[in-house]
PDB file of C-alpha atoms in Angstrom:
ATOM      1  CA  MET A  11      10.388  38.578  24.596  1.00  0.00           C
ATOM      2  CA  LYS A  12      14.128  39.379  23.241  1.00  0.00           C
ATOM      3  CA  LYS A  13      15.400  40.612  20.135  1.00  0.00           C
ATOM      4  CA  SER A  14      16.750  37.728  19.123  1.00  0.00           C
ATOM      5  CA  ASP A  15      13.671  35.673  20.181  1.00  0.00           C
ATOM      6  CA  ILE A  16      11.524  37.407  17.464  1.00  0.00           C
ATOM      7  CA  ILE A  17      15.051  36.493  15.130  1.00  0.00           C
ATOM      8  CA  LEU A  18      14.929  32.912  15.500  1.00  0.00           C
ATOM      9  CA  ILE A  19      11.289  32.642  15.336  1.00  0.00           C
ATOM     10  CA  THR A  20      11.195  34.206  12.096  1.00  0.00           C
ATOM     11  CA  VAL A  21      14.082  32.280  10.974  1.00  0.00           C
ATOM     12  CA  ILE A  22      11.789  28.796  11.179  1.00  0.00           C
ATOM     13  CA  LEU A  23       8.822  29.777   9.609  1.00  0.00           C
ATOM     14  CA  ILE A  24      10.614  31.773   6.676  1.00  0.00           C
ATOM     15  CA  ALA A  25      12.395  27.699   6.840  1.00  0.00           C
ATOM     16  CA  ALA A  26       9.044  26.693   6.949  1.00  0.00           C
ATOM     17  CA  LEU A  27       7.483  28.927   4.284  1.00  0.00           C
ATOM     18  CA  SER A  28      10.347  28.074   1.669  1.00  0.00           C
ATOM     19  CA  SER A  29      10.205  23.821   2.395  1.00  0.00           C
ATOM     20  CA  TRP A  30       5.995  24.145   1.806  1.00  0.00           C
ATOM     21  CA  LEU A  31       7.104  25.744  -1.390  1.00  0.00           C
ATOM     22  CA  ILE A  32       9.476  23.613  -2.662  1.00  0.00           C
ATOM     23  CA  PHE A  33       7.795  20.608  -1.974  1.00  0.00           C
ATOM     24  CA  ARG A  34       4.172  22.241  -4.087  1.00  0.00           C
ATOM     25  CA  GLN A  35       6.869  22.908  -6.706  1.00  0.00           C
ATOM     26  CA  LEU A  36       7.858  19.935  -6.395  1.00  0.00           C
ATOM     27  CA  ASN A  37       5.029  17.642  -6.615  1.00  0.00           C
ATOM     28  CA  SER A  38       3.317  19.652  -9.405  1.00  0.00           C
ATOM     29  CA  GLU A  39       6.146  18.557 -11.131  1.00  0.00           C
ATOM     30  CA  ASN A  40       6.559  15.353 -10.438  1.00  0.00           C
ATOM     31  CA  THR A  41       3.040  14.840 -11.486  1.00  0.00           C
ATOM     32  CA  ILE A  42       2.241  12.355 -14.403  1.00  0.00           C
ATOM     33  CA  GLU A  43      -0.808  12.297 -16.796  1.00  0.00           C
ATOM     34  CA  ASP A  44       0.261   9.440 -18.758  1.00  0.00           C
ATOM     35  CA  GLY A  45       1.590   7.025 -16.039  1.00  0.00           C
ATOM     36  CA  VAL A  46       0.300   4.125 -14.696  1.00  0.00           C
ATOM     37  CA  ALA A  47      -1.401   3.846 -10.524  1.00  0.00           C
ATOM     38  CA  ALA A  48       0.325   0.921  -9.636  1.00  0.00           C
ATOM     39  CA  VAL A  49      -1.744  -0.963  -6.632  1.00  0.00           C
ATOM     40  CA  TYR A  50       0.215  -3.597  -5.042  1.00  0.00           C
ATOM     41  CA  TYR A  51      -1.181  -6.502  -1.984  1.00  0.00           C
ATOM     42  CA  ASN A  52       2.338  -7.216  -0.070  1.00  0.00           C
ATOM     43  CA  SER A  53       4.643  -5.505  -2.747  1.00  0.00           C
ATOM     44  CA  THR A  54       2.540  -8.096  -5.301  1.00  0.00           C
ATOM     45  CA  LYS A  55       1.586  -6.248  -8.116  1.00  0.00           C
ATOM     46  CA  ILE A  56      -2.653  -6.415  -8.288  1.00  0.00           C
ATOM     47  CA  LEU A  57      -3.351  -3.644 -11.523  1.00  0.00           C
ATOM     48  CA  GLU A  58      -2.570  -0.437 -13.154  1.00  0.00           C
ATOM     49  CA  ILE A  59      -5.311   1.603 -13.534  1.00  0.00           C
ATOM     50  CA  LYS A  60      -3.797   4.061 -16.969  1.00  0.00           C
ATOM     51  CA  LEU A  61      -3.800   8.505 -15.775  1.00  0.00           C
ATOM     52  CA  GLU A  62      -4.269   8.267 -19.446  1.00  0.00           C
ATOM     53  CA  ASP A  63      -7.619   6.539 -19.670  1.00  0.00           C
ATOM     54  CA  GLY A  64      -8.967   4.468 -16.591  1.00  0.00           C
ATOM     55  CA  SER A  65      -8.210   1.959 -18.870  1.00  0.00           C
ATOM     56  CA  TYR A  66      -6.837  -1.043 -16.245  1.00  0.00           C
ATOM     57  CA  LYS A  67      -4.714  -3.848 -15.971  1.00  0.00           C
ATOM     58  CA  ILE A  68      -5.264  -7.018 -13.244  1.00  0.00           C
ATOM     59  CA  PHE A  69      -2.146  -8.845 -12.512  1.00  0.00           C
ATOM     60  CA  ASP A  70      -4.304 -10.901  -9.939  1.00  0.00           C
ATOM     61  CA  ASN A  71      -7.259 -11.906  -9.574  1.00  0.00           C
ATOM     62  CA  THR A  72      -7.498 -13.511  -6.869  1.00  0.00           C
ATOM     63  CA  ARG A  73      -7.340  -9.892  -5.394  1.00  0.00           C
ATOM     64  CA  ILE A  74      -9.569  -8.085  -7.889  1.00  0.00           C
ATOM     65  CA  ILE A  75     -13.812  -7.920  -6.347  1.00  0.00           C
ATOM     66  CA  GLU A  76     -15.119  -5.837  -8.511  1.00  0.00           C
ATOM     67  CA  ILE A  77     -14.765  -3.155 -10.956  1.00  0.00           C
ATOM     68  CA  ASP A  78     -16.936  -0.702 -12.296  1.00  0.00           C
ATOM     69  CA  GLU A  79     -15.944   0.804 -15.392  1.00  0.00           C
ATOM     70  CA  ASP A  80     -18.672   3.476 -16.455  1.00  0.00           C
ATOM     71  CA  GLU A  81     -18.335   4.741 -13.115  1.00  0.00           C
ATOM     72  CA  PHE A  82     -14.118   4.343 -13.100  1.00  0.00           C
ATOM     73  CA  ILE A  83     -14.016   2.111  -9.328  1.00  0.00           C
ATOM     74  CA  PHE A  84     -11.890  -0.713  -8.533  1.00  0.00           C
ATOM     75  CA  HIS A  85     -12.732  -2.948  -5.727  1.00  0.00           C
ATOM     76  CA  VAL A  86      -9.373  -4.815  -4.497  1.00  0.00           C
ATOM     77  CA  GLU A  87      -9.189  -7.270  -1.716  1.00  0.00           C
ATOM     78  CA  GLY A  88      -6.682  -6.612   0.818  1.00  0.00           C
ATOM     79  CA  SER A  89      -5.406  -8.152   4.332  1.00  0.00           C
ATOM     80  CA  ASN A  90      -8.900  -7.181   5.020  1.00  0.00           C
ATOM     81  CA  PRO A  91     -11.953  -9.096   3.305  1.00  0.00           C
ATOM     82  CA  TYR A  92     -14.423  -5.550   2.815  1.00  0.00           C
ATOM     83  CA  GLY A  93     -11.524  -4.485   0.652  1.00  0.00           C
ATOM     84  CA  VAL A  94     -10.074  -1.072  -0.393  1.00  0.00           C
ATOM     85  CA  ILE A  95     -12.166   0.786  -2.655  1.00  0.00           C
ATOM     86  CA  ILE A  96     -10.182   3.259  -5.649  1.00  0.00           C
ATOM     87  CA  LYS A  97     -11.594   6.135  -8.251  1.00  0.00           C
ATOM     88  CA  TYR A  98     -10.072   7.225 -10.740  1.00  0.00           C
ATOM     89  CA  ASP A  99     -11.536  10.538 -12.227  1.00  0.00           C
ATOM     90  CA  ASN A 100      -9.630  12.697 -14.563  1.00  0.00           C
ATOM     91  CA  ASN A 101      -5.903  11.801 -14.431  1.00  0.00           C
ATOM     92  CA  ARG A 102      -5.406  10.930 -10.747  1.00  0.00           C
ATOM     93  CA  VAL A 103      -7.036   8.608  -8.076  1.00  0.00           C
ATOM     94  CA  LYS A 104      -7.657   8.078  -4.839  1.00  0.00           C
ATOM     95  CA  VAL A 105      -9.140   5.948  -1.879  1.00  0.00           C
ATOM     96  CA  ILE A 106     -12.639   6.013  -1.702  1.00  0.00           C
ATOM     97  CA  ASP A 107     -13.564   3.226   0.969  1.00  0.00           C
ATOM     98  CA  GLU A 108     -11.780   1.083   2.777  1.00  0.00           C
ATOM     99  CA  GLU A 109     -12.153  -0.928   6.492  1.00  0.00           C
ATOM    100  CA  SER A 110      -8.684   0.582   8.954  1.00  0.00           C
ATOM    101  CA  PRO A 111      -8.452   1.863  13.043  1.00  0.00           C
ATOM    102  CA  LYS A 112      -8.396   5.918  11.459  1.00  0.00           C
ATOM    103  CA  HIS A 113      -9.380   5.093   7.627  1.00  0.00           C
ATOM    104  CA  ILE A 114      -6.305   7.390   6.753  1.00  0.00           C
ATOM    105  CA  CYS A 115      -5.709   6.008   3.381  1.00  0.00           C
ATOM    106  CA  GLN A 116      -9.418   7.608   2.388  1.00  0.00           C
ATOM    107  CA  THR A 117      -8.585  10.379   3.779  1.00  0.00           C
ATOM    108  CA  GLN A 118      -4.966  10.936   1.927  1.00  0.00           C
ATOM    109  CA  GLY A 119      -7.344  12.827  -1.126  1.00  0.00           C
ATOM    110  CA  TRP A 120      -5.854  12.661  -4.674  1.00  0.00           C
ATOM    111  CA  THR A 121      -2.450  11.632  -6.758  1.00  0.00           C
ATOM    112  CA  ASN A 122      -1.527  11.581  -9.123  1.00  0.00           C
ATOM    113  CA  SER A 123       2.622  12.499  -8.728  1.00  0.00           C
ATOM    114  CA  THR A 124       4.403  10.123  -8.000  1.00  0.00           C
ATOM    115  CA  LEU A 125       5.716  11.740  -4.485  1.00  0.00           C
ATOM    116  CA  TYR A 126       2.647  10.816  -3.212  1.00  0.00           C
ATOM    117  CA  PRO A 127       1.271   7.388  -3.135  1.00  0.00           C
ATOM    118  CA  LEU A 128      -0.829   6.321  -1.378  1.00  0.00           C
ATOM    119  CA  THR A 129      -0.275   3.672   1.642  1.00  0.00           C
ATOM    120  CA  CYS A 130      -3.504   1.689   3.285  1.00  0.00           C
ATOM    121  CA  LEU A 131      -1.343  -0.278   5.545  1.00  0.00           C
ATOM    122  CA  PRO A 132      -3.704  -2.229   7.633  1.00  0.00           C
ATOM    123  CA  ASN A 133      -4.778  -3.649   4.489  1.00  0.00           C
ATOM    124  CA  ASN A 134      -0.792  -3.973   2.758  1.00  0.00           C
ATOM    125  CA  ILE A 135      -1.940  -1.844   0.281  1.00  0.00           C
ATOM    126  CA  VAL A 136      -0.171   0.589  -1.905  1.00  0.00           C
ATOM    127  CA  ILE A 137      -0.728   2.810  -4.727  1.00  0.00           C
ATOM    128  CA  ALA A 138       1.742   3.941  -6.219  1.00  0.00           C
ATOM    129  CA  ILE A 139       2.107   6.691  -9.638  1.00  0.00           C
ATOM    130  CA  GLU A 140       4.763   5.186 -12.197  1.00  0.00           C
ATOM    131  CA  THR A 141       6.058   5.771 -15.314  1.00  0.00           C
ATOM    132  CA  GLY A 142       8.143   4.003 -17.550  1.00  0.00           C
ATOM    133  CA  ALA A 143      11.313   5.890 -15.834  1.00  0.00           C
ATOM    134  CA  TYR A 144      10.281   4.533 -12.208  1.00  0.00           C
ATOM    135  CA  VAL A 145       8.851   1.390 -10.540  1.00  0.00           C
ATOM    136  CA  LEU A 146       8.135   0.699  -7.421  1.00  0.00           C
ATOM    137  CA  PRO A 147      10.770  -2.002  -5.949  1.00  0.00           C
ATOM    138  CA  PRO A 148      10.255  -5.060  -4.339  1.00  0.00           C
ATOM    139  CA  VAL A 149      10.203  -5.166  -0.350  1.00  0.00           C
ATOM    140  CA  ASP A 150      12.357  -7.569   1.472  1.00  0.00           C
ATOM    141  CA  ASP A 151      10.606  -8.954   3.861  1.00  0.00           C
ATOM    142  CA  THR A 152      13.508 -10.963   4.916  1.00  0.00           C
ATOM    143  CA  THR A 153      14.555  -9.455   8.482  1.00  0.00           C
ATOM    144  CA  SER A 154      18.580  -9.844   9.652  1.00  0.00           C
TER     145      SER A 154
END
């Protein structure tokens, strides 16, 4: 291995580590404790969960399957009839169950950051953390 190879590998490792540290810092600065977790189905808001206390506001009753107010569990219907089960705990939310081929939505973990929405594409469900200053813009479904 040449000296130039070692220098190149070192520079790449330093750049990767720096990027990771910057992302972690930005993510920690963008965690929200008094915002809302807005649940969207096909870019239409169906449910809002306050991160402060777990209270909620329903926008579309037809997409709400069940809400367990004692356990802070919200079961919403997506494209798949089984739907998506969302859990609120300690100013954050996560998907605890859903039906999709790879269960990626379920493995995304907890979020309370505006930089880290939970996306369940097979179910067309997006859970975005919002504050008064930022609201998820509607998606334009028209194609050119």
